[in-house]
CSV table of C-alpha atoms in Angstrom, one decimal:
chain,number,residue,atom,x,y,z
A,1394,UNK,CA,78.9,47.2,236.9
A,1395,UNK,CA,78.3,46.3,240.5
A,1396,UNK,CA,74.7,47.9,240.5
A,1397,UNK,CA,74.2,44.6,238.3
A,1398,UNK,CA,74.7,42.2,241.1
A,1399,UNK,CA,71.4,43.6,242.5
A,1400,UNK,CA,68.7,41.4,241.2
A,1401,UNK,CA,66.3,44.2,241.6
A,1402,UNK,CA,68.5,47.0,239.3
A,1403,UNK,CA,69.6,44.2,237.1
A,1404,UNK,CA,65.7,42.9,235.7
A,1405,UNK,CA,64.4,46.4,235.8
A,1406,UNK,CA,67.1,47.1,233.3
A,1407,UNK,CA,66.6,44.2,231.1
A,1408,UNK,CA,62.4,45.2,231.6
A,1409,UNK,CA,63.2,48.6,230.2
A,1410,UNK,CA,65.3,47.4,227.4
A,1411,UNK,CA,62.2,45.0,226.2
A,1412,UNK,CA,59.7,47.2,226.4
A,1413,UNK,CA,61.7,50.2,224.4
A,1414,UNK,CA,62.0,46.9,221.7
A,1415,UNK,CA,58.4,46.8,221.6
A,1416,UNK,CA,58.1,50.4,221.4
A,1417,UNK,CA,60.6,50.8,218.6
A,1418,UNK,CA,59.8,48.0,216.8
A,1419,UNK,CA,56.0,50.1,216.0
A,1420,UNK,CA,57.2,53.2,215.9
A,1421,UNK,CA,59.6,51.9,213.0
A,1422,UNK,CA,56.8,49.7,211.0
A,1423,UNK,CA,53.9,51.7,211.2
A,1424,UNK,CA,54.8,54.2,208.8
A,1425,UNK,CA,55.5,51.3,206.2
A,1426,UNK,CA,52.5,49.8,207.4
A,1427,UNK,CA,50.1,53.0,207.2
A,1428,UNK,CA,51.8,54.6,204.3
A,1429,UNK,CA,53.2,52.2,201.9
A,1430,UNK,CA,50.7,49.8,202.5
A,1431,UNK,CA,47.0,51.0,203.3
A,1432,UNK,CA,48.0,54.3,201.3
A,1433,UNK,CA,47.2,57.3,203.7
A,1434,UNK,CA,49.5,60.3,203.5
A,1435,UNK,CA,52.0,61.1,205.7
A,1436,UNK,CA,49.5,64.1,207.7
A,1437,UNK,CA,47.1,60.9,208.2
A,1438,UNK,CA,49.7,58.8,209.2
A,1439,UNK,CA,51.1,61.0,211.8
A,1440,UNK,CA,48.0,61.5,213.0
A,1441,UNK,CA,47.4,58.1,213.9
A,1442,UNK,CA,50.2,57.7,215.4
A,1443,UNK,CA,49.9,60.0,218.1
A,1444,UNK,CA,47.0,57.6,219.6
A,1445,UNK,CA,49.8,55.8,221.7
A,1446,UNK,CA,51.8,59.2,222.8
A,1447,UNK,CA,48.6,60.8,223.7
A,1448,UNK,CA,47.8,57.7,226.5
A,1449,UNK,CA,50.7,57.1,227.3
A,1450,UNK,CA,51.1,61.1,228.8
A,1451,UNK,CA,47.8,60.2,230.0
A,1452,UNK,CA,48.5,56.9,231.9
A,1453,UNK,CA,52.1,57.6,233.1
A,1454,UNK,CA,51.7,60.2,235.6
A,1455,UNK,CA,48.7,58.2,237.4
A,1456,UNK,CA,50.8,54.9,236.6
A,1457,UNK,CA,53.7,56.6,239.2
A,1458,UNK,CA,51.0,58.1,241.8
A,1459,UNK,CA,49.6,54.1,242.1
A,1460,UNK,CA,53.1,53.0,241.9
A,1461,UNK,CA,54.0,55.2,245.2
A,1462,UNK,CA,51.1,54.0,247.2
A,1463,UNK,CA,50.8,50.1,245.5
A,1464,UNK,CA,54.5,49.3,244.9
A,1465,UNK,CA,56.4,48.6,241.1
A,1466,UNK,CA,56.2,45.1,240.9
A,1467,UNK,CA,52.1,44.5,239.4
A,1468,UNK,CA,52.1,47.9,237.8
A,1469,UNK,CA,55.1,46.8,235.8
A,1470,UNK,CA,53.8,43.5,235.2
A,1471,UNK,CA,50.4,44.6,234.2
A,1472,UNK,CA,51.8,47.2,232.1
A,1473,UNK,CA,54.1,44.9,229.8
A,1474,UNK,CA,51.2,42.3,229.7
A,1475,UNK,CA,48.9,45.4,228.3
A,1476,UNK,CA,51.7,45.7,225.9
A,1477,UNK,CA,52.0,42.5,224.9
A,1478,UNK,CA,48.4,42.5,224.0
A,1479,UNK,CA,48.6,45.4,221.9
A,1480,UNK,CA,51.5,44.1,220.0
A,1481,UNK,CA,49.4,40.9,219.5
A,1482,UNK,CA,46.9,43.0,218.3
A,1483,UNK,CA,48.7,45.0,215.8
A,1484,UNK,CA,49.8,41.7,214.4
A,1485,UNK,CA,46.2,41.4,213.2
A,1486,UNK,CA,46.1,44.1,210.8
A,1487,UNK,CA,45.5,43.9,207.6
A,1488,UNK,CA,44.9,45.5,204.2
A,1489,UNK,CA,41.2,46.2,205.2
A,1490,UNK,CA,41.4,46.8,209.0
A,1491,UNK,CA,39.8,49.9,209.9
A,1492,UNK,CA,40.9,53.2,211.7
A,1493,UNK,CA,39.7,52.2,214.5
A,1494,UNK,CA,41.1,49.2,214.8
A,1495,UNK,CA,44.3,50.7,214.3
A,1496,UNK,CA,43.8,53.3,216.6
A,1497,UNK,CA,42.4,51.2,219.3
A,1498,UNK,CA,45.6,48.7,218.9
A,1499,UNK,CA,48.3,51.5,219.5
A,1500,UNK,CA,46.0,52.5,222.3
A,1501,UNK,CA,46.5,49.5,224.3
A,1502,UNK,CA,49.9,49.5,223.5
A,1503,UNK,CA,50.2,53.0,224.6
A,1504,UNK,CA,48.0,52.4,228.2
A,1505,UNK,CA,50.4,49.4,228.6
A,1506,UNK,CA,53.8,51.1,227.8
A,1507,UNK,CA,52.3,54.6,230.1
A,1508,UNK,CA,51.1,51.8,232.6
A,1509,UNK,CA,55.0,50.4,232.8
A,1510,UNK,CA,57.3,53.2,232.6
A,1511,UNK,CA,57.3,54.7,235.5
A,1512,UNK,CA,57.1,51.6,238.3
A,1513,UNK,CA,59.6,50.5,236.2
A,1514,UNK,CA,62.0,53.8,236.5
A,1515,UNK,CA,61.6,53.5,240.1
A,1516,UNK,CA,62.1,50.2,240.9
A,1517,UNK,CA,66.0,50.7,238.9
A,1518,UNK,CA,66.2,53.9,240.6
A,1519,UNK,CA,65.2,53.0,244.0
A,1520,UNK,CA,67.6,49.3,243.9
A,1521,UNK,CA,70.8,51.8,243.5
A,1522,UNK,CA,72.5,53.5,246.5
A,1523,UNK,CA,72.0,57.2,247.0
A,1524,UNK,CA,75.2,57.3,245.9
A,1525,UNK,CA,75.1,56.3,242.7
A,1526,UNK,CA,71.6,57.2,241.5
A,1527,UNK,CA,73.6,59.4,238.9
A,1528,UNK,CA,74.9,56.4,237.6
A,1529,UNK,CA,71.9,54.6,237.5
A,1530,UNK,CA,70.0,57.3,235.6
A,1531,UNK,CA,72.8,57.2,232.7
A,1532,UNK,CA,71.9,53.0,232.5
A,1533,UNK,CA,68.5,53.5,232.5
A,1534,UNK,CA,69.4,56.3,229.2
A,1535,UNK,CA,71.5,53.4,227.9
A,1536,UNK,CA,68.9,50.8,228.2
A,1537,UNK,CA,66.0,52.8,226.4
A,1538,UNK,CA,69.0,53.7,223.8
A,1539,UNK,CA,70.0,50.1,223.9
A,1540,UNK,CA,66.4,49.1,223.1
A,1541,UNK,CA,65.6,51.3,220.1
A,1542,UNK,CA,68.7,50.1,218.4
A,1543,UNK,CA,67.5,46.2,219.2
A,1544,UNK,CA,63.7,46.7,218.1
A,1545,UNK,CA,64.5,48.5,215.0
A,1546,UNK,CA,67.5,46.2,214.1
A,1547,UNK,CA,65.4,42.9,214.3
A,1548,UNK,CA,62.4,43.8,212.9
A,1549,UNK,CA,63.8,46.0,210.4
A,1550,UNK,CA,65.7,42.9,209.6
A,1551,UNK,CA,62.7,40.4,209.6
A,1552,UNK,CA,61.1,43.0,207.8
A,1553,UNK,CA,63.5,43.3,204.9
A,1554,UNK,CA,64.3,39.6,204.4
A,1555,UNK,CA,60.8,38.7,204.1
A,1556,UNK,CA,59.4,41.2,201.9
A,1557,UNK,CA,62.4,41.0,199.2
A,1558,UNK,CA,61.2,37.5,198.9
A,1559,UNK,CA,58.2,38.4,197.3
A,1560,UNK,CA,59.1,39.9,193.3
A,1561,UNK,CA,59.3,43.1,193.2
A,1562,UNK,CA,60.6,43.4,196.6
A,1563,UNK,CA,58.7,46.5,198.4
A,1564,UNK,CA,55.5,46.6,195.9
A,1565,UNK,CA,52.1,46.1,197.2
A,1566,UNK,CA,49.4,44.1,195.3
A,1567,UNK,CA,49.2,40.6,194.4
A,1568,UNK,CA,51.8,38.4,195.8
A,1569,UNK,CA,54.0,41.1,197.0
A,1570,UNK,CA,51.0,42.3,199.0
A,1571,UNK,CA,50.2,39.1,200.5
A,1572,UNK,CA,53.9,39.3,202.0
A,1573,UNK,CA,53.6,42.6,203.0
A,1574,UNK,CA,51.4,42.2,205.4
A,1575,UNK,CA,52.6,39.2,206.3
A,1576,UNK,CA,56.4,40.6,207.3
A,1577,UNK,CA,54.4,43.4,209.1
A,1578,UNK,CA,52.3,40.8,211.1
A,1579,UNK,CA,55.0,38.3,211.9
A,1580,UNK,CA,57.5,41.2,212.6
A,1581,UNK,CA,54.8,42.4,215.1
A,1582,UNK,CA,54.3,38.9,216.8
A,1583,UNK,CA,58.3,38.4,217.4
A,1584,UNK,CA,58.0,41.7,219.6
A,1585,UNK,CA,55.1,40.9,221.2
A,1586,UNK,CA,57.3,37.6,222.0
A,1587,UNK,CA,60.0,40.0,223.7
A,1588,UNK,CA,57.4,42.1,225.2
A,1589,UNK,CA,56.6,39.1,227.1
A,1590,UNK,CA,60.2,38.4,228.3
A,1591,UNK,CA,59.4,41.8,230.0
A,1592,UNK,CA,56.8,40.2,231.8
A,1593,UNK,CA,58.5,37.5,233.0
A,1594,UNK,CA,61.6,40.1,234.5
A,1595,UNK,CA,59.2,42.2,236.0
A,1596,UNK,CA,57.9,39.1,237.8
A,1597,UNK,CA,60.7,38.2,238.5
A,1598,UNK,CA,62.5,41.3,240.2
A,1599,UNK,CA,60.3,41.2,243.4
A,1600,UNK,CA,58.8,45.1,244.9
């Protein structure tokens, strides 16, 4: 628990536990979203999803390299604004946006959460003593842990409560349809809300 006195390991740790939110929080609503509500089969769905994997492997490894020669501090603020965006724009979709809109959304989200992750991982990594980097690795585990279990539990939550509002609870069409997409879209704006707490540690750790 003494790593935690450092301000550096301490906001890098809270930064990674925001973005994973972020991260979760899509990866948990998207398959509603796609399947349940727009209709496309599970194949299709899939295959949209891989549009933020695919640039996030992209971005990443060229995210580090920059990191190495520019420093963590306005890759990692960059990259959870980029996220932040993306999470805003998810929160626009609809039950006529198109593919590409979709596909473009979890792009950005996926160039901001590839542009984060790694200045991020070595800012923590580098703020603990050679000593203890062993340690340090197992918190940064926790944290990513820490955030799935966050970003699925409150928007699974906001989810939930707001659709079984609507009659029929989970049906799509009519009033049940309306809030649908409407727990989808606010659900997407509260973790573009914590993505931007991520910003605001990552400004606030220093290089």
């Amino acid at each position: 628990l003494s790593l935690f006195r450092q301000h550096r390991f301490s906001l890098s740790t809270a930064s990674a536990i925001f973005n994973y939110m972020g991260v979760y929080s899509v990866i948990f609503l998207m398959p509603f979203y796609l399947i349940q509500g727009r209709m496309f089969s599970s194949a299709e769905a899939g295959l949209l999803l891989t549009a933020q994997p695919v640039i996030m492997a992209i971005i990443a490894p060229l995210s580090g390299t920059l990191s190495d020669r520019l420093g963590t501090r306005w890759l990692a603020i960059s990259g959870m604004a980029v996220l932040t965006v993306g999470l805003l724009l998810l929160s626009q979709l609809g039950p006529e946006s198109s593919v590409r809109s979709i596909v473009f959304s979890l792009g950005v989200m996926g160039l901001g959460t590839g542009t984060f992750i790694s200045p991020n991982n070595s800012a923590l990594m580098g703020a603990a003593p050679r000593q203890r980097q062993g340690i340090a690795a197992g918190i940064l585990a926790t944290a990513r842990n820490f955030g799935m279990v966050l970003g699925v539990g409150i928007s699974g939550s906001i989810f939930t409560t707001l659709v079984a509002q609507s009659e029929g609870g989970t049906m799509v069409g009519g009033a049940s349809g309306v809030v649908f997409y409407r727990a989808i879209q606010i659900c997407f704006l509260v973790a573009a809300g914590i993505a931007f707490m991520g910003v605001l540690t990552s400004a606030s750790r220093g290089e």
